[in-house]
PDB file of C-alpha atoms in Angstrom:
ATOM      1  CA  UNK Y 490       4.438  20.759   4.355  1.00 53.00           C
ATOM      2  CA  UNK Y 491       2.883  18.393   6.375  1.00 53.00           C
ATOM      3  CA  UNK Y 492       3.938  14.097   5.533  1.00 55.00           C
ATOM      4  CA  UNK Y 493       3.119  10.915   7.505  1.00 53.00           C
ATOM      5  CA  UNK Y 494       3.825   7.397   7.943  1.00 47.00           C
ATOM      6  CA  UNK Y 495       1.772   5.061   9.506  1.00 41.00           C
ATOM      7  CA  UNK Y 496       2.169   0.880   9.863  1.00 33.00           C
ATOM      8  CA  UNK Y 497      -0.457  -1.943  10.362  1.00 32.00           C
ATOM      9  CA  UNK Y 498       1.484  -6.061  10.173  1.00 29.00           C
ATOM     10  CA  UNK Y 499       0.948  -9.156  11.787  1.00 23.00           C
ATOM     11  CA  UNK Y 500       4.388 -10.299  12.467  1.00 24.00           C
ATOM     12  CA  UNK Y 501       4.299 -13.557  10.825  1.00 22.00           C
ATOM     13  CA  UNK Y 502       4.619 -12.060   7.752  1.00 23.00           C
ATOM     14  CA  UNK Y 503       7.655  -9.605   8.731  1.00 25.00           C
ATOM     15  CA  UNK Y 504       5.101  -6.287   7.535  1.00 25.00           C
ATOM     16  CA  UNK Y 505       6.149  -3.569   9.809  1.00 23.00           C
ATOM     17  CA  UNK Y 506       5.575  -0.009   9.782  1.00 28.00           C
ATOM     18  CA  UNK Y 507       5.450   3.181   7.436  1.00 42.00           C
ATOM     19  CA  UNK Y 508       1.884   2.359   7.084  1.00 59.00           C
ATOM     20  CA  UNK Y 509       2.020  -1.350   6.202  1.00 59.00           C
ATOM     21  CA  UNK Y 510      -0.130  -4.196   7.172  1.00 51.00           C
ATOM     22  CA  UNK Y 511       0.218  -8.047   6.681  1.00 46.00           C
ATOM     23  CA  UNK Y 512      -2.863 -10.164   7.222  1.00 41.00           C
ATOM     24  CA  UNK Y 513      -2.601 -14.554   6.639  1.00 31.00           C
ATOM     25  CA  UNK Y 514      -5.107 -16.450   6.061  1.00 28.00           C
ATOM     26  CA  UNK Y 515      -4.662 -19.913   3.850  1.00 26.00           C
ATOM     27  CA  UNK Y 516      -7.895 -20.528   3.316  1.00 30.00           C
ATOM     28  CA  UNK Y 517     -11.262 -17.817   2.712  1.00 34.00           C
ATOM     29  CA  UNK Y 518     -12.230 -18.632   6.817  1.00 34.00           C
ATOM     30  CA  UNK Y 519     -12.056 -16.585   9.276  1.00 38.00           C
ATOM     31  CA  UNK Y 520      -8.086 -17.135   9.623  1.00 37.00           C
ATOM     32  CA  UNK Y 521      -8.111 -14.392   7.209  1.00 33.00           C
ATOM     33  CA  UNK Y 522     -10.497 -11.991   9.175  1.00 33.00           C
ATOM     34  CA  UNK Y 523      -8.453 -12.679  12.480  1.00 36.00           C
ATOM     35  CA  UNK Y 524      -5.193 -11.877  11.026  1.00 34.00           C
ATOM     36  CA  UNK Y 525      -6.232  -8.436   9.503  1.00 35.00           C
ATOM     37  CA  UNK Y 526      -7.281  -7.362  12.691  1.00 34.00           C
ATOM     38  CA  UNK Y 527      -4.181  -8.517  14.316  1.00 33.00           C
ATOM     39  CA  UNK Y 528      -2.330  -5.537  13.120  1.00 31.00           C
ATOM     40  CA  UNK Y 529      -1.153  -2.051  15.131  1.00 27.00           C
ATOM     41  CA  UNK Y 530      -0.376   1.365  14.254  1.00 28.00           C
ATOM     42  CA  UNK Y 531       2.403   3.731  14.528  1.00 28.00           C
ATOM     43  CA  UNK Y 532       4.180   6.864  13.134  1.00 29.00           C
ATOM     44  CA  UNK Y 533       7.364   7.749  11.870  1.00 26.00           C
ATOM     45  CA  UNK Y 534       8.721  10.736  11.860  1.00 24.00           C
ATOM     46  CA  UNK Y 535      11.582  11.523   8.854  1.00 28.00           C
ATOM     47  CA  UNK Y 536      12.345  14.806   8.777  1.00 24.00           C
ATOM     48  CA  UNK Y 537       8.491  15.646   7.963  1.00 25.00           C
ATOM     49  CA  UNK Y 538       5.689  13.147   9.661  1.00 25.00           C
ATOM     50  CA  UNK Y 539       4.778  10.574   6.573  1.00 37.00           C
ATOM     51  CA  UNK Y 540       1.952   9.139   6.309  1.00 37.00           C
ATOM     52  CA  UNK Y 541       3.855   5.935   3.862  1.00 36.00           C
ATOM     53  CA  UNK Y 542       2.496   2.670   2.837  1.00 36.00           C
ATOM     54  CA  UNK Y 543      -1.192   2.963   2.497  1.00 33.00           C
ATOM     55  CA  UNK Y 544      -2.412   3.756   5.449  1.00 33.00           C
ATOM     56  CA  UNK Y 545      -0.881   0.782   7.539  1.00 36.00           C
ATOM     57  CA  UNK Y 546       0.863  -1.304   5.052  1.00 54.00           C
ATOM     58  CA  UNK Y 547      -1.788  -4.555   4.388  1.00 56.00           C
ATOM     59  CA  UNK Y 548      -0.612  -7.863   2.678  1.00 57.00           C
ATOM     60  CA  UNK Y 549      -2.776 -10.877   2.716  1.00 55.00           C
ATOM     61  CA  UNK Y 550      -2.336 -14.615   1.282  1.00 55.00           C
ATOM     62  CA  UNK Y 551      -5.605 -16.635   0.959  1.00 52.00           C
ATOM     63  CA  UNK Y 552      -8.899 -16.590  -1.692  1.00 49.00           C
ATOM     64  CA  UNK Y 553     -10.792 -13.411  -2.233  1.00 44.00           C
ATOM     65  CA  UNK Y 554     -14.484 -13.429  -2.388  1.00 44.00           C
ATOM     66  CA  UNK Y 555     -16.449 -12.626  -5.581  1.00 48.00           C
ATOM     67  CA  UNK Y 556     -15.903  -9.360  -7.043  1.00 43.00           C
ATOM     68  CA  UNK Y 557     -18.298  -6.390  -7.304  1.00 46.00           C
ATOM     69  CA  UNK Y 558     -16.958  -4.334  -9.584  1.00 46.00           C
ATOM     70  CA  UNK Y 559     -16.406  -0.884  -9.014  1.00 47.00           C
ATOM     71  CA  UNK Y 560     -16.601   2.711 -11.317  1.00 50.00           C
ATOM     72  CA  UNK Y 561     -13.453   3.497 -13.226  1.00 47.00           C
ATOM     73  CA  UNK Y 562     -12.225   6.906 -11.801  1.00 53.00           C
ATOM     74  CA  UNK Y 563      -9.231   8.935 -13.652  1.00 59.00           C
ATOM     75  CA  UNK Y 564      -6.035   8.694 -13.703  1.00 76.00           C
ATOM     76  CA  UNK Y 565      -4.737  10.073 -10.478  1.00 94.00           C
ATOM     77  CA  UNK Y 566      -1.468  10.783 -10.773  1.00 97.00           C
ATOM     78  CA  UNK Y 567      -0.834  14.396  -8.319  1.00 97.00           C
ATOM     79  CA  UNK Y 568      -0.149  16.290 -12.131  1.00 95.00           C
ATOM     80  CA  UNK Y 569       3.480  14.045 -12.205  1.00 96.00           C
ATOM     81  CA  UNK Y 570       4.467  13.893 -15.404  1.00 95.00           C
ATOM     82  CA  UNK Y 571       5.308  10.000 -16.611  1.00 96.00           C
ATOM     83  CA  UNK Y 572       3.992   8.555 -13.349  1.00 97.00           C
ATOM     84  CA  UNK Y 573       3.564   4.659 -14.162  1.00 97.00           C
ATOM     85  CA  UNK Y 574       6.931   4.795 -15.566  1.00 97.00           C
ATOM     86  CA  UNK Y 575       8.745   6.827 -12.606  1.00 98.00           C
ATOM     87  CA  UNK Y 576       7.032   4.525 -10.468  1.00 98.00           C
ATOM     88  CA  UNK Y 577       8.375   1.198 -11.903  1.00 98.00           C
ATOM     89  CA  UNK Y 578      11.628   2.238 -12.416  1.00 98.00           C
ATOM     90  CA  UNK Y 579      12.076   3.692  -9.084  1.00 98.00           C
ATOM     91  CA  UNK Y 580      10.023   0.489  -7.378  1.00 98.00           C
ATOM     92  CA  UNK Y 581      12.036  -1.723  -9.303  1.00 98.00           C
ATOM     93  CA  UNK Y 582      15.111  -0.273  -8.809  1.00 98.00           C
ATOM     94  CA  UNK Y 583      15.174  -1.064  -5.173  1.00 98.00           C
ATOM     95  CA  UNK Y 584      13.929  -4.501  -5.819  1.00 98.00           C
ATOM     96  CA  UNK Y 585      16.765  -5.257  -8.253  1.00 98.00           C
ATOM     97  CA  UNK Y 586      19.135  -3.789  -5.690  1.00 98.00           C
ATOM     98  CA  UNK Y 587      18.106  -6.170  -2.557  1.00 98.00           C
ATOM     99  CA  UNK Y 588      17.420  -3.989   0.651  1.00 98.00           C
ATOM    100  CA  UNK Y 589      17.524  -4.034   4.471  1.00 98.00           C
ATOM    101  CA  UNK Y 590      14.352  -3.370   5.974  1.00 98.00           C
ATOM    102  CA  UNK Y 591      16.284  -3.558   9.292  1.00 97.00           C
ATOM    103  CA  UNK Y 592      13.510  -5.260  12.081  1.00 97.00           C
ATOM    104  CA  UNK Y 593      11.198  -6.761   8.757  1.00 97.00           C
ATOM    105  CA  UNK Y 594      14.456  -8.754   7.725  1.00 97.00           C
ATOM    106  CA  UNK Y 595      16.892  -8.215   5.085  1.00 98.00           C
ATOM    107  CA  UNK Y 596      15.792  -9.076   1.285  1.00 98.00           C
ATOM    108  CA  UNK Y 597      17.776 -10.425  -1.767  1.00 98.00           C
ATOM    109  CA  UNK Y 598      17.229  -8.899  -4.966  1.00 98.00           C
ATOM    110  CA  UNK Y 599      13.864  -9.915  -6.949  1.00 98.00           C
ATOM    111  CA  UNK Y 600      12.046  -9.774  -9.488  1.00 98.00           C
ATOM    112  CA  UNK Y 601      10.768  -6.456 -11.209  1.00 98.00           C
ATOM    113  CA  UNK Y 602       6.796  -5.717 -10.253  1.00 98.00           C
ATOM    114  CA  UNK Y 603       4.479  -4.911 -13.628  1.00 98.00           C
ATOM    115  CA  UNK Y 604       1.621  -2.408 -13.575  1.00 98.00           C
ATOM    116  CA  UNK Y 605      -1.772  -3.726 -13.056  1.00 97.00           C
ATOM    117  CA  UNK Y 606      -4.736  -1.326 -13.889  1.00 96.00           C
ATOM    118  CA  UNK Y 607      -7.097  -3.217 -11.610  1.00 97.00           C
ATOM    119  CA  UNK Y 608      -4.672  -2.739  -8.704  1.00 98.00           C
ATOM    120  CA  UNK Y 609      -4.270   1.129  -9.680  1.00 97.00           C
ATOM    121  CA  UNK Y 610      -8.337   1.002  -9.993  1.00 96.00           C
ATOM    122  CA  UNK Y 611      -8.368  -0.119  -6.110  1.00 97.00           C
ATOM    123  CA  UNK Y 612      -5.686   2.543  -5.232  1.00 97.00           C
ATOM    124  CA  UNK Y 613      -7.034   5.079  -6.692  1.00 97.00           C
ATOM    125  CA  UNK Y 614     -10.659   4.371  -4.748  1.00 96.00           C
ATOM    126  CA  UNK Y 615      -9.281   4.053  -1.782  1.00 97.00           C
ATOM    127  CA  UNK Y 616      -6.706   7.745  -1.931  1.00 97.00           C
ATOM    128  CA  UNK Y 617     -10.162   8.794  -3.128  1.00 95.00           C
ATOM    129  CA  UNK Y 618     -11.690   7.754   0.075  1.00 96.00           C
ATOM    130  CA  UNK Y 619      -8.902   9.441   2.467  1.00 96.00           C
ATOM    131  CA  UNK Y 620      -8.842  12.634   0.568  1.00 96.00           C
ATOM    132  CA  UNK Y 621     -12.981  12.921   0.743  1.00 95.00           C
ATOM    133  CA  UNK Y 622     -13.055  12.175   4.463  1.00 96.00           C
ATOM    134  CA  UNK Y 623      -9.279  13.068   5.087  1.00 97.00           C
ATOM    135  CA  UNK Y 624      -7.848   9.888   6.631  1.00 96.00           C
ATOM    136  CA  UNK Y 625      -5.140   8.094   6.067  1.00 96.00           C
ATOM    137  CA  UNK Y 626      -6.017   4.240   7.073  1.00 96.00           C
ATOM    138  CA  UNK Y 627      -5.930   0.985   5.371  1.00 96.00           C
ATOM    139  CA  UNK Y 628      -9.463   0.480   6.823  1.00 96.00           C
ATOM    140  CA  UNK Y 629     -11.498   1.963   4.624  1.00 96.00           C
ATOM    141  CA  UNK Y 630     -14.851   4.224   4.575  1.00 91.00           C
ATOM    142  CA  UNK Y 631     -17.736   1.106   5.004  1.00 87.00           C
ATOM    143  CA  UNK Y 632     -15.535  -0.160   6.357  1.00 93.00           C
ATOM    144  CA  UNK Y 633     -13.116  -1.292   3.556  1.00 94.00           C
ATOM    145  CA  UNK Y 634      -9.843  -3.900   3.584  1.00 96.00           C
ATOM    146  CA  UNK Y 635      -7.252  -3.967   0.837  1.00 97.00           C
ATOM    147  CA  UNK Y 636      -8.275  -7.631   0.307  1.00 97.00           C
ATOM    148  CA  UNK Y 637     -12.127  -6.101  -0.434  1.00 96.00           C
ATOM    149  CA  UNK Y 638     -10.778  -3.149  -2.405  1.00 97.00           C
ATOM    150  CA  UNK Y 639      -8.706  -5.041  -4.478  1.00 97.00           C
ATOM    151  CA  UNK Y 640     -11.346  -8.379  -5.156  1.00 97.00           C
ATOM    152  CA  UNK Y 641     -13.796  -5.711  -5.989  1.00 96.00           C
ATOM    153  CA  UNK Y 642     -12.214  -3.809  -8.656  1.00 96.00           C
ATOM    154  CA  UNK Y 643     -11.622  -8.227 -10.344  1.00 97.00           C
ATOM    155  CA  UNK Y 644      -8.601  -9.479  -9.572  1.00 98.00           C
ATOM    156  CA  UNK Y 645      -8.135 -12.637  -8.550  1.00 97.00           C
ATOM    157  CA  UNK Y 646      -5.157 -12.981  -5.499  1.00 98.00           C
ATOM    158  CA  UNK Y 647      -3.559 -15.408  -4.168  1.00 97.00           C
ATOM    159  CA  UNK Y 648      -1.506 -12.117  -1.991  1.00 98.00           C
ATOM    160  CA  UNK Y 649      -2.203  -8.284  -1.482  1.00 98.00           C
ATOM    161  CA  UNK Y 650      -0.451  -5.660  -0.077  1.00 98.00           C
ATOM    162  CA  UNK Y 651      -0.523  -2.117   0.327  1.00 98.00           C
ATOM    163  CA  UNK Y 652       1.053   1.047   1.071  1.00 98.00           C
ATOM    164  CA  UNK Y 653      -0.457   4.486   1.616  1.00 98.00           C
ATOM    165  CA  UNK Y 654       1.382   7.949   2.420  1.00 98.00           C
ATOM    166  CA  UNK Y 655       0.119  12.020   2.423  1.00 98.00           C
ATOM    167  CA  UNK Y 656       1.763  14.989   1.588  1.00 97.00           C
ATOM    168  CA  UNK Y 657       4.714  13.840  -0.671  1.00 98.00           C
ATOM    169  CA  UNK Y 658       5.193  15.874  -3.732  1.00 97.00           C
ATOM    170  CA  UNK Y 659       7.348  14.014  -5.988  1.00 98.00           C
ATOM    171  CA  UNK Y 660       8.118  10.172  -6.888  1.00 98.00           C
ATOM    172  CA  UNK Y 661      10.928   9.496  -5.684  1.00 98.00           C
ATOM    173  CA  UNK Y 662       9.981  11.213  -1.988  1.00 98.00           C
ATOM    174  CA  UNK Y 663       7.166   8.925  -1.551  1.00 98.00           C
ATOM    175  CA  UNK Y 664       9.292   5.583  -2.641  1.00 98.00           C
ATOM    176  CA  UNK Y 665      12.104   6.416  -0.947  1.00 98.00           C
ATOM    177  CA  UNK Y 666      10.137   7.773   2.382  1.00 98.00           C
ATOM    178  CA  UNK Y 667       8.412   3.880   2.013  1.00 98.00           C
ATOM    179  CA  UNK Y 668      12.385   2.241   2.039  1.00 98.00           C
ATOM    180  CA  UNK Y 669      12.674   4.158   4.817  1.00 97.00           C
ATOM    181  CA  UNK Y 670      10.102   2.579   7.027  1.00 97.00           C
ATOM    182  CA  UNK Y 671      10.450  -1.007   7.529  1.00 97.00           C
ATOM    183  CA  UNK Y 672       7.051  -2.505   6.904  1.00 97.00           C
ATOM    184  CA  UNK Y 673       6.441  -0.252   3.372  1.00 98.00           C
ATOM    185  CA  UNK Y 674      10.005  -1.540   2.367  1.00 98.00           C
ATOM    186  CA  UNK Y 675       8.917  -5.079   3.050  1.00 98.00           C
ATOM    187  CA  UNK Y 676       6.074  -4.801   1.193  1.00 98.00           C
ATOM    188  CA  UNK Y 677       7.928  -3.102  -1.559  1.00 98.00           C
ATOM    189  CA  UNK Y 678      10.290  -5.957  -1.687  1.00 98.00           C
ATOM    190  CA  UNK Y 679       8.276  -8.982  -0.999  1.00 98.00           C
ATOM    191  CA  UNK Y 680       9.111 -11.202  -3.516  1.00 98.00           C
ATOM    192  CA  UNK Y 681       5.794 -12.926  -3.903  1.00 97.00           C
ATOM    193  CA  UNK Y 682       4.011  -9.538  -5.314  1.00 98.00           C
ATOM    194  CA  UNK Y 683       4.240  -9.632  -9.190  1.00 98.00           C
ATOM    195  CA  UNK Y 684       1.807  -6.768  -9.702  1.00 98.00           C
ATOM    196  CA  UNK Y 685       1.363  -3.184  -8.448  1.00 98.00           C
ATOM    197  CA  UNK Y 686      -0.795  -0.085  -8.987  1.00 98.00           C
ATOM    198  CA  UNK Y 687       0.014   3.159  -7.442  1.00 98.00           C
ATOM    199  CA  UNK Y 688      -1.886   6.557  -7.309  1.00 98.00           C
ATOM    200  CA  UNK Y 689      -1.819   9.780  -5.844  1.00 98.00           C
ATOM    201  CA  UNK Y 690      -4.772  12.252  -5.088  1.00 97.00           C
ATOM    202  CA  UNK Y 691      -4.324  15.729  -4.497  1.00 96.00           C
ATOM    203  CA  UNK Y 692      -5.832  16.980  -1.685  1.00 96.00           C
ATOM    204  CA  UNK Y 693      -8.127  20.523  -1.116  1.00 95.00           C
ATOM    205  CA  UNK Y 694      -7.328  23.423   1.200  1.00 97.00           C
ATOM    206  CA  UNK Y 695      -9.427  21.414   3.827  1.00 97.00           C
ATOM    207  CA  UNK Y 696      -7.102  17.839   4.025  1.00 97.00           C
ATOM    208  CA  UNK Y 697      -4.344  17.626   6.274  1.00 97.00           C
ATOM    209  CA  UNK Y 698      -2.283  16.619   3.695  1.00 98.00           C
ATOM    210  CA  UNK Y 699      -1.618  18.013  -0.241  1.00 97.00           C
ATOM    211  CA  UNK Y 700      -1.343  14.378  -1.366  1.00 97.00           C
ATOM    212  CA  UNK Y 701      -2.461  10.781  -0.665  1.00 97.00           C
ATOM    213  CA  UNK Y 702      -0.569   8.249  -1.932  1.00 98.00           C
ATOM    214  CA  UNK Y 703      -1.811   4.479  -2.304  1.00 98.00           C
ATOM    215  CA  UNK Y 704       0.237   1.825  -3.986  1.00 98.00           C
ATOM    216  CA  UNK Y 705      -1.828  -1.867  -3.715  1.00 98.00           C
ATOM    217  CA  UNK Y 706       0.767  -4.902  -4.827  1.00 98.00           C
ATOM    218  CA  UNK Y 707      -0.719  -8.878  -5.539  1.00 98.00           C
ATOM    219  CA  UNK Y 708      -0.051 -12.381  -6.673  1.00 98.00           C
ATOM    220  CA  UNK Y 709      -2.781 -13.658  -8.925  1.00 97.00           C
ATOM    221  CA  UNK Y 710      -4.217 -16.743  -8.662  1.00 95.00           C
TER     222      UNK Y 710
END
């Protein structure tokens, strides 16, 4: 079975990689727009290639534009039995543990993260997205951000970040493939995300991978 991990940051904000991407902007200008595209890629290989933390891990501070809101799609969940609540507990197990992320910097124990449907909404669109023109990207088909994905689907951030991965089967393989990579496990345990959504999308006989995984974190306003 094929797995990759992929990571987008701008080093400011310690985001490395396993597919995770930090972007800064203080204010809605075009700080914001420079700093998302001051990001790189790279893959990891554990054991299997992963393709962790949403497609270049992406966290941004700043306002979000007005929202266009988006079509509810189903749950997506891979056909794992109690996902939301595997995911929290496993999530928040690390994060009430404290971690090294090694070269993103070493974090204390934090708060818990609570489930936000919006942010699940935006994860769910954008595994959608990879698995229908297998990709695995924070940059979107339109193009797409995670800041556009996430102000689209209504809620209002003050920070984002995101994760993607393909072709892990189970919950705990995708978190713990995430802690693994330095970026995804500073997003994971960034303690100025309060809220998370996570989904998981299988994939056809055509995709690269049998899964695509995107988990979207924020700070509301």
């Amino acid at each position: 079975m094929r797995r990759s991990t992929d990571t987008r940051l701008t080093p400011a904000y310690g985001s490395t990689r396993a597919d995770s991407l930090a972007c800064a902007a203080m204010e809605p200008s075009r700080r914001f727009v420079r700093a998302c595209k001051t990001l790189w890629r790279h893959r990891l290989a554990l054991l299997l290639t992963l393709a962790g933390c949403g497609g270049a891990g992406e966290t941004g501070y700043g306002t979000a534009p007005a929202a266009t809101p988006l079509t509810p799609l189903s749950a997506a969940t891979c056909g794992l039995a109690n996902f939301q609540s595997a995911a929290l507990a496993r999530i928040n197990q690390y994060r009430a543990a404290g971690a090294s992320c090694v070269t993103a910097g070493t974090f204390a124990a934090t708060t818990a993260l609570r489930w936000n449907d919006a942010l699940t909404q935006a994860a769910e669109l954008h595994s959608q997205d990879m698995k229908a023109n297998n990709f695995t990207s924070h940059t979107g088909s339109g193009p797409s951000t995670v800041g556009q994905r996430i102000t689209a689907t209504g809620y209002a951030w003050s920070a984002v970040a995101e994760n993607i991965a393909g072709g892990q089967t189970t919950m705990n393989q995708v978190v713990d493939s995430w802690m693994g990579s330095d970026g995804h496990c500073a997003n994971i345990m960034n303690p100025n995300m309060v809220d998370m959504g996570l989904a998981c999308v299988a994939g056809a006989a055509s995709n690269t991978y049998p899964t695509y995984w995107t988990m979207d974190m924020g700070r509301p306003l």
